[in-house]
């Protein structure tokens, strides 16, 4: 590597802007040339290592001099990973979603919950502002300079769209005035109706279904020049990481964002009670048609930021905000056919194929039918829905859309039912593999019993395994999984096969690098990306297995509880050897006594018996377990460290609250204790570590004293909880 140490490669600290600009121009040209050579010649001039070194140097310069980064920089362009498109950004603070409300009652409930959580006698103030129907974006400013823009992604990890965001006129490159050292601004990218119509006309007709899709499609362009040509706008409504608070109130913080140079929504109002919030919602809905951009509801936020901090977050939504949605839009259309999809857990999901129809600006041609009961016109208890009207192929149905979710079917018009139509016969065998499809008692879903032998389940499981929150292997997405699954020479049929791919490729005559769509560099890149994930955090591994009921949150809890894969699997095997477990509450109590391992699992905060049942059944199922064992020999699970937040005075301890708390409600005390890693129990036992007793504490305090449990008062508790 002679030439990779670039001539102009001076140390960042001593580099001035002029020389940096020269070096950036030079590097950009050399990388662009290398890209071209790579794509047009069979023998690239630069080695991969030399190429990477140039790119890393350019990235470092662009980070040090963000104002010099050009929208057409090769660091932002295709070369990197065509299939995946953008680099990834781990959000410094998760991007949350919002709890939805649909009625005035949902609003009064929300206000009541906030009040009771905080223990307030009076209703606190709330802001009300339109919920913009676009896509959220997080903008990171360091010393007032825009250094990074990222999409929401899954909330934890988004896509790096910095170059594209820089082309949006509403997004300042530099902030002026009293600028915090670090500021992450969050808001919504959207497109106005008139810009959307002009864009679609210019592109020769119906290109995008609606302004939201147009905004998303435009922001996620590989070429920033294309984004620059699209009329995108941005409203700021929130923030992520900050070096100092923006204000004491939500409304004050939004005003600060305005003063810093952002557009904020002019319809934002301060409300003093639920009636005021509902009136503002109605007023905003009145203006909906004339605003010139799409909104799908009103967002209420607790105004006092110290209250927001106390209220905190559930797993994906803040307790201090509510999205009050406008009613769903509906349309009638013909249901042509019912298809059955087989998911990763074997669930047979009926999909309605519809005559395309526009519902609230979006063309809809598929809708979910949930399950066979829903089609037959009854709910899971057998009670009639739609007054018992069933849904058949050929029927006229009422479709509705609420938010981003898959459209649903609300009703059916019997007067237009074709003569001679037959009730839909839900399949009792898997349409993909022919295995029996059965319904467990109490389950509304019929499932294929083929397990790993069912190709549909196996493919869906693999797709889940490589998905973003799981193994997240660059260059191995859903499309590639389908390709490798069907590959006769270099197949991937189960997760372990991914990690033997490179080895099998070497033994092969038909090497991957010689295939259509691959080359030496992309094949090597894929193998390197796989190698990179051979060591994986335990939580991701658990989530990746795709076990029913085990989502990201539960996987994290299990990983932190057991620390290692071996400990987890030992606990599950031990539980499996215990007497049969009834899921129902009454019988469980008697079973628990002779099932200590089972009860260790169900006692974990956030892990219920249904989840434990699913874990135990799946991991002790022979073929499934053999496949997982093969995977485990290929990888190394990084032991989970207990979360930092849990290393508190009460982490791992069991707390009981009793008596009256005067400065914090029970709900808040419980949420605070749990956030600090403690478990909160309802009654005192030998397992209790700490009793917090307010005035009026009775039998619990006496019992604690008898058991020798430490008892503290509220002041002491507040000192521990850090708010005395
Ligand atoms: S606040 C922690 N305010 O709605 C709360 N979100 O359904 C973060 N959205 O992902 C969101 N307008 O993309 C907030 N005025 C508004 C909004 C808004 C639109 C979007 C946002 C969020 C989604 C949640």
XYZ file of C-alpha atoms and ligand atoms in Angstrom:
748
model
C 0.000 0.000 0.000
C 2.137 2.817 -1.264
C -0.229 5.376 -2.545
C -3.022 5.093 -0.019
C -1.409 7.440 2.415
C -2.697 10.341 0.470
C -0.224 13.157 -0.265
C -2.424 15.811 1.254
C -3.129 13.587 4.256
C -2.158 16.132 6.879
C -3.420 15.782 10.403
C -6.984 17.157 10.809
C -6.042 19.535 13.610
C -3.447 21.356 11.526
C -5.424 21.366 8.307
C -6.987 24.642 7.195
C -10.228 24.888 5.298
C -8.591 25.759 1.974
C -6.316 22.726 1.953
C -9.119 20.514 3.165
C -11.268 21.676 0.247
C -8.474 20.828 -2.207
C -7.959 17.428 -0.694
C -11.696 16.670 -0.721
C -11.889 17.570 -4.413
C -8.873 15.406 -5.221
C -10.106 12.417 -3.214
C -13.600 12.688 -4.697
C -12.193 12.597 -8.201
C -9.953 9.612 -7.482
C -12.770 7.649 -5.867
C -15.141 8.468 -8.708
C -12.533 7.227 -11.161
C -11.983 4.049 -9.149
C -15.742 3.451 -9.128
C -15.855 3.795 -12.844
C -12.905 1.485 -13.365
C -14.499 -1.024 -11.066
C -17.831 -0.968 -12.870
C -16.542 -0.885 -16.426
C -13.269 -2.825 -16.286
C -12.853 -6.333 -15.061
C -9.514 -5.556 -13.446
C -9.916 -2.652 -11.044
C -6.832 -0.467 -10.730
C -7.009 0.004 -6.966
C -7.026 -2.824 -4.453
C -9.975 -2.932 -2.048
C -7.752 -1.795 0.783
C -6.477 1.182 -1.195
C -9.998 2.076 -2.213
C -11.238 1.864 1.371
C -8.371 3.989 2.634
C -9.252 6.778 0.211
C -12.846 6.634 1.259
C -12.072 6.654 4.966
C -9.842 9.696 4.534
C -12.619 11.497 2.668
C -15.139 10.601 5.365
C -12.820 11.926 8.064
C -12.351 15.198 6.178
C -16.075 15.565 5.650
C -16.671 14.990 9.320
C -14.069 17.590 10.288
C -15.315 20.093 7.693
C -19.020 19.318 7.245
C -19.541 22.593 5.420
C -17.237 21.307 2.667
C -18.993 17.993 2.147
C -20.491 18.034 -1.311
C -23.940 16.616 -1.947
C -22.465 14.527 -4.756
C -19.635 13.171 -2.599
C -18.792 9.517 -3.321
C -19.187 8.863 0.417
C -22.899 9.414 -0.124
C -23.237 7.569 -3.389
C -23.901 4.125 -4.758
C -20.421 2.598 -4.551
C -20.832 1.659 -0.907
C -23.633 -0.885 -0.902
C -26.077 -0.641 -3.764
C -28.684 -3.031 -2.387
C -28.752 -1.491 1.036
C -28.337 2.066 -0.166
C -27.551 4.135 2.873
C -25.200 3.910 5.776
C -26.694 3.306 9.165
C -26.963 5.716 12.036
C -27.461 4.614 15.610
C -29.672 7.296 17.134
C -28.096 8.855 20.223
C -31.613 8.839 21.623
C -34.262 6.506 20.273
C -36.875 7.976 17.972
C -40.154 7.115 19.605
C -43.627 6.617 18.223
C -46.847 7.946 19.647
C -49.736 6.322 21.410
C -52.905 6.777 19.354
C -56.306 7.981 20.517
C -59.452 8.007 18.416
C -62.162 9.612 20.541
C -62.837 12.418 23.008
C -62.892 9.760 25.698
C -59.363 8.670 24.765
C -58.301 12.294 25.297
C -59.944 12.654 28.716
C -58.453 9.281 29.716
C -55.014 10.450 28.624
C -55.314 13.676 30.635
C -56.549 11.722 33.658
C -53.652 9.253 33.401
C -51.098 12.057 33.224
C -52.677 13.789 36.217
C -52.837 10.673 38.301
C -49.295 9.584 37.387
C -47.968 12.955 38.491
C -50.387 13.205 41.395
C -51.604 16.633 40.330
C -54.799 18.155 41.635
C -55.163 20.432 38.608
C -54.884 19.596 34.937
C -51.469 20.572 33.588
C -51.170 22.468 30.312
C -50.788 20.616 27.009
C -49.688 21.746 23.572
C -51.799 20.711 20.588
C -50.309 20.681 17.094
C -51.060 18.994 13.773
C -49.689 15.510 13.227
C -47.916 15.904 9.910
C -48.289 12.966 7.542
C -44.719 12.728 6.302
C -41.644 10.957 7.575
C -39.616 11.858 10.601
C -36.031 13.001 10.411
C -33.393 13.612 13.053
C -30.894 16.404 12.373
C -27.691 16.578 14.361
C -26.023 19.982 14.798
C -22.611 20.278 16.386
C -21.667 23.851 17.232
C -24.479 24.966 14.989
C -23.318 23.026 11.932
C -25.473 20.275 10.432
C -23.319 17.148 10.650
C -25.820 14.355 10.202
C -29.380 13.643 9.138
C -30.975 10.282 9.788
C -34.349 8.728 9.108
C -36.264 7.083 11.905
C -35.645 3.514 10.741
C -36.720 1.179 13.519
C -36.331 3.949 16.093
C -32.924 2.745 17.277
C -31.084 2.709 13.949
C -31.934 4.874 10.958
C -30.467 5.601 7.560
C -27.878 8.256 6.959
C -29.481 10.739 4.563
C -27.265 13.720 5.384
C -26.443 14.664 1.808
C -30.100 14.527 0.859
C -31.298 16.510 3.859
C -28.821 19.270 2.978
C -30.753 19.860 -0.230
C -33.979 20.735 1.638
C -34.497 24.495 1.812
C -36.250 24.392 5.235
C -33.231 22.656 6.791
C -30.543 25.174 7.797
C -26.922 24.123 7.254
C -25.835 26.452 10.010
C -27.792 27.742 12.953
C -27.543 31.316 14.093
C -28.011 33.026 17.441
C -27.718 31.373 20.814
C -26.831 27.858 19.609
C -26.362 24.841 21.930
C -23.069 22.968 21.409
C -25.025 19.828 20.580
C -28.564 19.815 19.293
C -30.578 17.072 17.637
C -33.663 18.521 15.999
C -36.505 16.215 15.140
C -39.340 16.888 12.806
C -41.241 15.801 9.760
C -40.288 15.931 6.094
C -43.375 16.418 3.924
C -44.557 17.619 0.529
C -47.406 20.048 -0.151
C -50.362 18.992 -2.293
C -49.520 21.440 -5.065
C -45.848 20.425 -5.197
C -46.935 16.792 -5.235
C -49.268 17.356 -8.174
C -46.625 19.293 -10.101
C -44.045 16.574 -9.435
C -46.330 13.776 -10.570
C -47.307 15.723 -13.693
C -43.658 16.443 -14.506
C -42.792 12.793 -14.076
C -45.518 11.932 -16.556
C -48.506 10.962 -14.465
C -49.128 8.766 -11.483
C -45.689 8.100 -10.092
C -46.339 8.368 -6.377
C -49.606 7.401 -4.724
C -49.624 10.326 -2.274
C -47.492 13.173 -0.929
C -46.161 11.051 1.923
C -44.815 8.374 -0.405
C -43.447 11.093 -2.662
C -41.632 12.693 0.285
C -40.253 9.348 1.455
C -39.209 8.328 -2.049
C -37.539 11.677 -2.643
C -35.611 11.731 0.616
C -34.373 8.197 0.105
C -32.809 8.864 -3.287
C -29.335 7.466 -3.741
C -28.426 10.540 -5.784
C -28.789 13.754 -3.733
C -29.168 15.710 -6.964
C -32.526 13.970 -7.424
C -33.578 14.876 -3.878
C -32.502 18.462 -4.560
C -34.901 18.594 -7.505
C -37.828 17.497 -5.306
C -39.812 20.132 -3.390
C -39.435 18.789 0.150
C -40.257 20.748 3.298
C -39.607 20.295 6.982
C -41.434 21.156 10.215
C -39.457 20.906 13.472
C -41.465 19.675 16.486
C -39.026 18.029 18.871
C -35.492 17.158 19.793
C -33.196 14.257 20.695
C -29.806 14.619 22.366
C -29.027 18.104 23.678
C -26.057 19.708 25.423
C -28.415 21.964 27.367
C -32.184 22.299 27.634
C -33.885 24.477 25.035
C -36.514 25.823 27.439
C -38.681 24.826 30.403
C -41.760 24.112 28.335
C -42.675 22.330 25.122
C -44.074 25.521 23.631
C -40.963 27.453 24.679
C -38.676 24.821 23.151
C -40.593 24.891 19.880
C -40.307 28.697 19.865
C -36.543 28.313 20.379
C -36.412 26.000 17.349
C -38.204 28.726 15.388
C -35.679 31.334 16.551
C -32.813 29.037 15.516
C -34.092 29.065 11.949
C -36.549 26.148 11.677
C -40.106 26.128 10.396
C -42.516 25.201 13.165
C -46.204 24.564 12.682
C -48.228 27.790 12.982
C -51.305 25.940 14.288
C -49.564 24.906 17.523
C -51.669 25.957 20.543
C -51.458 25.775 24.312
C -54.513 24.139 25.958
C -55.495 24.155 29.608
C -57.861 21.207 29.827
C -59.277 18.262 27.873
C -62.135 20.386 26.501
C -59.646 22.902 25.134
C -57.636 20.077 23.534
C -60.689 18.543 21.899
C -61.836 21.972 20.667
C -58.382 22.568 19.150
C -58.531 19.136 17.501
C -61.922 19.988 15.970
C -60.659 23.396 14.806
C -57.615 21.841 13.166
C -59.760 19.180 11.506
C -61.934 21.977 10.096
C -58.866 23.439 8.398
C -57.548 20.077 7.237
C -58.770 20.366 3.640
C -57.362 23.880 3.123
C -53.943 23.494 4.786
C -52.276 22.415 1.554
C -50.473 19.442 3.140
C -51.594 16.163 4.700
C -52.150 15.807 8.418
C -53.688 12.755 10.054
C -54.476 13.990 13.534
C -53.442 16.267 16.371
C -50.581 15.573 18.787
C -50.967 16.622 22.419
C -47.856 16.992 24.578
C -47.517 17.844 28.262
C -46.194 21.400 28.206
C -44.004 21.410 31.315
C -40.751 19.639 30.392
C -40.017 18.634 33.972
C -43.349 16.776 33.929
C -42.328 15.136 30.633
C -39.154 13.903 32.316
C -41.069 12.499 35.261
C -43.607 10.801 33.009
C -40.893 9.177 30.881
C -41.405 6.441 28.312
C -43.024 3.065 27.848
C -41.088 0.713 25.556
C -41.800 2.667 22.362
C -43.985 5.639 23.285
C -43.784 8.574 25.696
C -46.314 8.759 28.525
C -46.492 12.503 27.969
C -47.933 12.578 24.447
C -50.976 11.351 22.556
C -51.765 11.375 18.835
C -55.480 12.040 18.473
C -56.189 10.685 15.019
C -58.804 11.909 12.589
C -61.393 9.295 11.655
C -60.174 6.685 9.186
C -61.142 7.153 5.588
C -63.143 4.439 3.862
C -64.076 3.285 0.350
C -66.116 0.467 -1.211
C -64.571 -1.950 -3.674
C -64.786 -5.522 -4.943
C -62.901 -8.340 -3.267
C -61.527 -10.437 -6.119
C -59.820 -13.236 -4.269
C -58.648 -14.400 -0.859
C -54.995 -15.493 -0.683
C -53.293 -17.214 2.229
C -49.806 -16.174 3.313
C -47.689 -18.333 5.589
C -45.607 -16.414 8.103
C -42.471 -17.301 10.017
C -44.340 -18.853 12.924
C -46.527 -20.799 10.513
C -49.545 -18.525 10.875
C -51.894 -18.710 7.907
C -52.893 -15.089 7.196
C -55.761 -14.425 4.815
C -55.202 -11.459 2.489
C -57.988 -9.828 0.489
C -56.971 -9.031 -3.083
C -59.047 -6.014 -4.029
C -60.057 -4.129 -7.131
C -57.673 -1.139 -6.619
C -59.428 1.774 -4.922
C -58.253 5.119 -3.513
C -58.725 5.418 0.230
C -57.703 8.771 1.680
C -55.290 9.471 -1.157
C -53.675 6.030 -1.239
C -54.346 3.339 -3.787
C -55.229 0.155 -1.940
C -55.272 -3.287 -3.537
C -54.686 -5.577 -0.527
C -56.250 -5.713 2.900
C -55.848 -8.013 5.857
C -58.696 -10.326 6.796
C -57.056 -11.251 10.131
C -58.119 -14.897 10.528
C -60.813 -17.390 9.656
C -63.226 -16.215 12.364
C -63.061 -12.684 11.055
C -63.961 -13.902 7.565
C -66.808 -15.982 8.943
C -68.253 -12.956 10.807
C -67.469 -13.823 14.415
C -64.883 -12.785 16.975
C -62.546 -15.021 18.963
C -65.274 -15.769 21.527
C -67.719 -16.775 18.789
C -69.816 -13.611 19.144
C -71.014 -12.121 15.843
C -69.172 -9.221 14.194
C -70.705 -7.246 11.289
C -73.973 -8.712 12.656
C -72.682 -12.091 11.585
C -72.145 -11.223 7.895
C -69.348 -13.344 6.414
C -66.950 -12.227 3.682
C -66.710 -14.066 0.366
C -64.732 -13.844 -2.827
C -66.632 -11.542 -5.210
C -68.216 -9.475 -2.400
C -68.332 -5.674 -2.241
C -66.446 -4.632 0.858
C -65.789 -1.421 2.769
C -62.049 -0.808 3.117
C -60.505 1.550 5.646
C -57.055 2.807 6.418
C -55.924 4.087 9.766
C -52.396 5.410 9.643
C -49.618 3.341 8.178
C -51.116 -0.004 9.014
C -52.268 -2.514 6.423
C -55.769 -1.599 5.238
C -58.626 -3.494 6.812
C -62.138 -4.483 5.840
C -64.907 -3.022 7.939
C -68.031 -4.307 6.276
C -69.626 -6.162 3.403
C -72.639 -5.214 1.240
C -74.934 -8.253 1.045
C -77.231 -6.589 -1.499
C -74.403 -6.749 -4.050
C -73.327 -10.324 -3.302
C -73.091 -12.330 -6.553
C -75.640 -15.114 -6.954
C -74.420 -18.576 -6.138
C -71.423 -17.366 -4.105
C -70.135 -19.779 -1.481
C -68.816 -19.123 2.025
C -65.023 -19.029 2.024
C -63.523 -22.396 3.008
C -60.428 -21.684 5.065
C -57.683 -24.193 4.190
C -56.936 -26.896 6.732
C -53.607 -27.752 5.148
C -50.712 -25.406 4.507
C -50.953 -24.023 0.950
C -47.136 -23.965 0.808
C -46.087 -27.382 2.090
C -49.279 -29.386 2.461
C -48.788 -30.113 6.176
C -51.815 -30.005 8.437
C -52.755 -26.502 9.522
C -54.267 -26.620 12.983
C -55.763 -24.292 15.550
C -54.664 -24.685 19.131
C -57.490 -24.172 21.614
C -57.748 -20.468 22.411
C -55.705 -19.420 19.389
C -57.537 -17.441 16.722
C -54.883 -18.321 14.168
C -54.494 -21.530 12.202
C -50.874 -22.600 11.896
C -48.916 -24.838 9.566
C -47.382 -27.733 11.492
C -44.570 -28.196 8.962
C -42.033 -26.252 11.040
C -38.612 -26.023 9.397
C -39.826 -28.424 6.691
C -42.273 -25.792 5.404
C -40.415 -23.672 2.841
C -42.582 -20.623 3.533
C -41.799 -20.734 7.258
C -38.137 -21.408 6.648
C -37.756 -18.462 4.267
C -39.674 -16.095 6.532
C -37.590 -17.221 9.497
C -34.387 -16.555 7.569
C -35.627 -13.130 6.497
C -36.347 -12.349 10.108
C -32.945 -13.711 11.124
C -31.088 -11.247 8.881
C -33.442 -8.314 9.525
C -32.313 -5.038 10.937
C -32.982 -5.650 14.613
C -31.576 -9.182 14.368
C -28.302 -10.115 12.619
C -28.551 -7.197 10.221
C -26.106 -8.519 7.644
C -25.153 -5.926 5.066
C -25.901 -7.203 1.558
C -28.025 -10.110 2.796
C -31.592 -8.857 2.773
C -34.956 -10.435 2.008
C -34.230 -10.558 -1.728
C -30.888 -12.312 -1.332
C -32.369 -14.757 1.183
C -34.980 -15.825 -1.366
C -32.265 -16.248 -3.947
C -29.969 -18.318 -1.717
C -32.863 -20.364 -0.359
C -33.644 -21.552 -3.879
C -29.974 -21.955 -4.848
C -29.067 -25.555 -5.696
C -25.289 -25.010 -5.518
C -24.801 -22.663 -2.573
C -28.016 -22.881 -0.575
C -29.001 -21.141 2.660
C -31.782 -23.228 4.198
C -31.246 -22.417 7.874
C -29.347 -19.738 9.807
C -26.229 -21.893 10.306
C -25.829 -22.084 6.511
C -25.148 -18.349 6.406
C -21.980 -18.820 8.418
C -20.694 -21.704 6.307
C -21.362 -19.864 3.064
C -17.811 -18.578 2.462
C -16.302 -21.975 3.265
C -18.705 -23.794 0.957
C -18.096 -21.179 -1.725
C -14.348 -21.881 -1.658
C -15.029 -25.587 -2.189
C -17.307 -24.806 -5.093
C -16.561 -24.791 -8.779
C -19.380 -22.349 -9.457
C -18.057 -19.549 -7.279
C -20.299 -16.718 -6.169
C -17.937 -14.094 -7.557
C -18.497 -15.428 -11.070
C -22.240 -15.136 -10.861
C -24.517 -12.646 -12.503
C -25.083 -9.789 -10.059
C -21.902 -10.541 -8.113
C -18.231 -9.790 -8.638
C -15.044 -10.379 -6.718
C -15.606 -7.300 -4.603
C -19.273 -7.827 -3.821
C -18.810 -11.526 -3.005
C -15.920 -10.675 -0.680
C -17.988 -7.878 0.831
C -20.822 -10.257 1.584
C -18.499 -12.805 3.193
C -16.881 -10.045 5.240
C -20.284 -8.721 6.335
C -21.240 -12.231 7.483
C -17.923 -12.686 9.271
C -18.509 -9.378 10.983
C -21.670 -10.759 12.619
C -20.186 -14.010 13.842
C -19.916 -12.285 17.205
C -23.330 -10.977 18.091
C -24.900 -9.504 21.224
C -26.958 -12.138 23.023
C -30.159 -10.064 22.834
C -29.947 -9.911 19.052
C -29.357 -13.637 18.843
C -32.421 -14.388 20.966
C -34.562 -12.009 18.931
C -33.189 -13.385 15.641
C -34.466 -16.898 16.368
C -37.960 -15.625 15.617
C -39.651 -17.444 18.469
C -43.304 -16.571 18.811
C -43.983 -13.846 21.412
C -40.263 -13.112 21.785
C -39.871 -9.591 20.424
C -36.980 -7.195 20.788
C -37.968 -6.050 24.251
C -38.379 -9.568 25.650
C -35.114 -10.684 24.001
C -33.326 -7.827 25.753
C -34.832 -8.740 29.110
C -33.880 -12.417 28.725
C -30.345 -11.522 27.650
C -29.812 -9.250 30.635
C -31.340 -11.736 33.024
C -29.324 -14.768 31.930
C -26.214 -13.038 30.609
C -25.130 -15.970 28.427
C -26.723 -18.316 25.922
C -25.712 -21.339 27.988
C -27.441 -20.003 31.076
C -30.616 -19.279 29.132
C -30.777 -22.656 27.437
C -29.998 -24.467 30.714
C -32.903 -22.671 32.385
C -35.221 -23.586 29.532
C -34.173 -27.233 29.491
C -34.636 -27.410 33.241
C -38.103 -25.858 32.976
C -39.014 -28.297 30.198
C -38.259 -31.260 32.472
C -40.726 -30.032 35.079
C -44.368 -31.152 35.270
C -46.768 -29.896 32.598
C -47.642 -26.256 32.886
C -51.103 -24.923 32.563
C -51.306 -21.463 31.056
C -54.354 -20.631 33.099
C -53.846 -18.641 36.235
C -55.698 -20.761 38.760
C -53.903 -24.009 38.056
C -50.549 -22.348 37.603
C -50.359 -21.489 41.261
C -50.432 -25.128 42.263
C -47.955 -26.110 39.585
C -45.439 -23.444 40.550
C -44.579 -25.116 43.820
C -42.959 -28.082 42.092
C -41.707 -26.092 39.096
C -38.962 -23.859 40.409
C -37.283 -23.443 37.019
C -40.521 -22.617 35.321
C -41.290 -20.046 37.975
C -37.815 -18.544 37.737
C -38.643 -17.765 34.115
C -42.140 -16.427 34.685
C -40.940 -14.351 37.644
C -38.751 -12.219 35.385
C -40.177 -8.740 35.106
C -41.720 -8.389 31.641
C -41.749 -12.122 30.835
C -45.169 -13.774 31.006
C -46.211 -17.406 31.053
C -47.380 -17.395 27.424
C -43.917 -16.275 26.350
C -42.221 -18.873 28.552
C -44.468 -21.572 27.136
C -43.513 -20.548 23.623
C -39.791 -20.450 24.456
C -39.845 -23.864 26.055
C -41.934 -25.489 23.318
C -39.862 -24.047 20.478
C -36.434 -24.640 21.957
C -37.167 -28.223 22.925
C -38.757 -29.124 19.582
C -36.240 -31.577 18.129
C -35.646 -30.327 14.577
C -35.792 -26.712 15.643
C -33.338 -27.276 18.468
C -30.921 -29.185 16.238
C -30.967 -26.300 13.782
C -30.328 -23.769 16.560
C -27.509 -25.911 17.967
C -25.874 -25.947 14.536
C -26.098 -22.169 14.523
C -24.620 -21.858 18.001
C -21.500 -23.774 16.967
C -20.926 -21.206 14.223
C -21.272 -18.021 16.221
C -20.290 -16.429 19.488
C -22.945 -14.677 21.539
C -21.538 -11.664 23.334
C -22.668 -11.936 26.954
C -25.140 -9.262 27.935
C -23.982 -6.851 30.584
C -26.631 -5.699 32.974
C -27.812 -2.360 31.663
C -26.051 0.660 33.044
C -29.282 2.129 34.276
C -29.685 -0.968 36.397
C -26.584 -0.343 38.406
C -28.430 1.715 40.950
C -28.953 1.439 44.651
C -32.012 -0.699 44.028
C -31.096 -2.664 40.895
C -32.174 -6.264 41.151
C -33.952 -5.593 44.430
C -37.587 -6.190 45.232
C -39.397 -3.143 46.571
C -42.799 -2.749 48.153
C -44.565 0.587 48.596
C -47.124 1.062 51.340
C -48.981 3.890 53.008
C -49.457 7.280 51.383
C -46.693 8.781 49.309
C -46.929 12.540 49.420
C -44.536 13.745 46.743
C -44.899 11.085 44.107
C -47.828 8.903 43.071
C -47.675 5.122 43.345
C -47.645 4.843 39.550
C -44.710 7.231 39.294
C -42.827 5.572 42.152
C -43.300 2.173 40.516
C -42.204 3.416 37.078
C -39.175 5.117 38.629
C -38.187 2.031 40.614
C -38.533 -0.199 37.554
C -36.517 2.220 35.440
C -33.799 1.886 38.107
C -33.793 -1.880 37.696
C -35.880 -2.793 40.718
C -38.896 -5.047 40.868
C -42.001 -3.718 42.557
C -44.164 -6.231 44.405
C -47.598 -5.807 45.929
C -46.994 -7.588 49.179
C -44.185 -8.125 51.671
C -42.481 -11.526 51.755
C -39.100 -13.000 52.603
C -37.999 -11.914 49.121
C -38.660 -8.224 49.825
C -35.484 -6.155 50.042
C -36.918 -2.776 50.855
C -40.234 -1.441 52.091
C -41.007 2.209 51.429
C -43.580 3.196 53.989
C -45.499 6.448 53.856
C -47.792 7.706 56.621
C -50.606 5.298 57.435
C -48.568 2.181 56.673
C -50.215 -0.718 58.488
C -49.886 -4.483 58.311
C -47.181 -4.445 55.628
C -44.855 -2.419 57.827
C -45.500 -4.780 60.701
C -44.805 -7.813 58.556
C -41.617 -6.223 57.193
C -40.415 -5.562 60.718
C -41.119 -9.173 61.644
C -39.180 -10.433 58.629
C -36.292 -8.060 59.215
C -36.874 -6.203 55.921
C -35.326 -2.728 55.701
C -38.001 -0.029 55.964
C -37.452 3.531 54.745
C -39.673 6.610 54.511
C -40.551 8.677 51.467
C -37.751 11.225 51.961
C -35.187 8.468 51.962
C -36.813 6.957 48.865
C -36.673 10.299 47.069
C -32.974 10.551 47.861
C -32.428 7.107 46.327
C -34.608 7.950 43.334
C -32.563 11.082 42.836
C -35.193 13.744 43.204
C -34.994 14.876 46.804
S -43.726 13.909 18.396
C -41.530 11.209 21.290
N -45.103 15.592 16.884
O -45.780 10.812 14.115
C -42.554 11.756 20.370
N -44.583 13.449 16.004
O -46.852 8.326 15.096
C -42.076 11.901 18.996
N -45.350 13.099 13.725
O -42.707 9.178 14.384
C -43.048 12.347 18.011
N -46.250 15.092 13.440
O -42.932 10.978 12.588
C -44.551 14.371 16.984
N -46.254 17.175 15.632
C -45.705 15.958 15.742
C -45.750 15.044 14.685
C -45.178 13.784 14.862
C -45.996 13.924 12.876
C -44.954 11.724 13.421
C -43.560 11.349 13.780
C -43.680 10.138 14.664
C -45.040 9.656 14.330
C -45.620 8.833 15.452
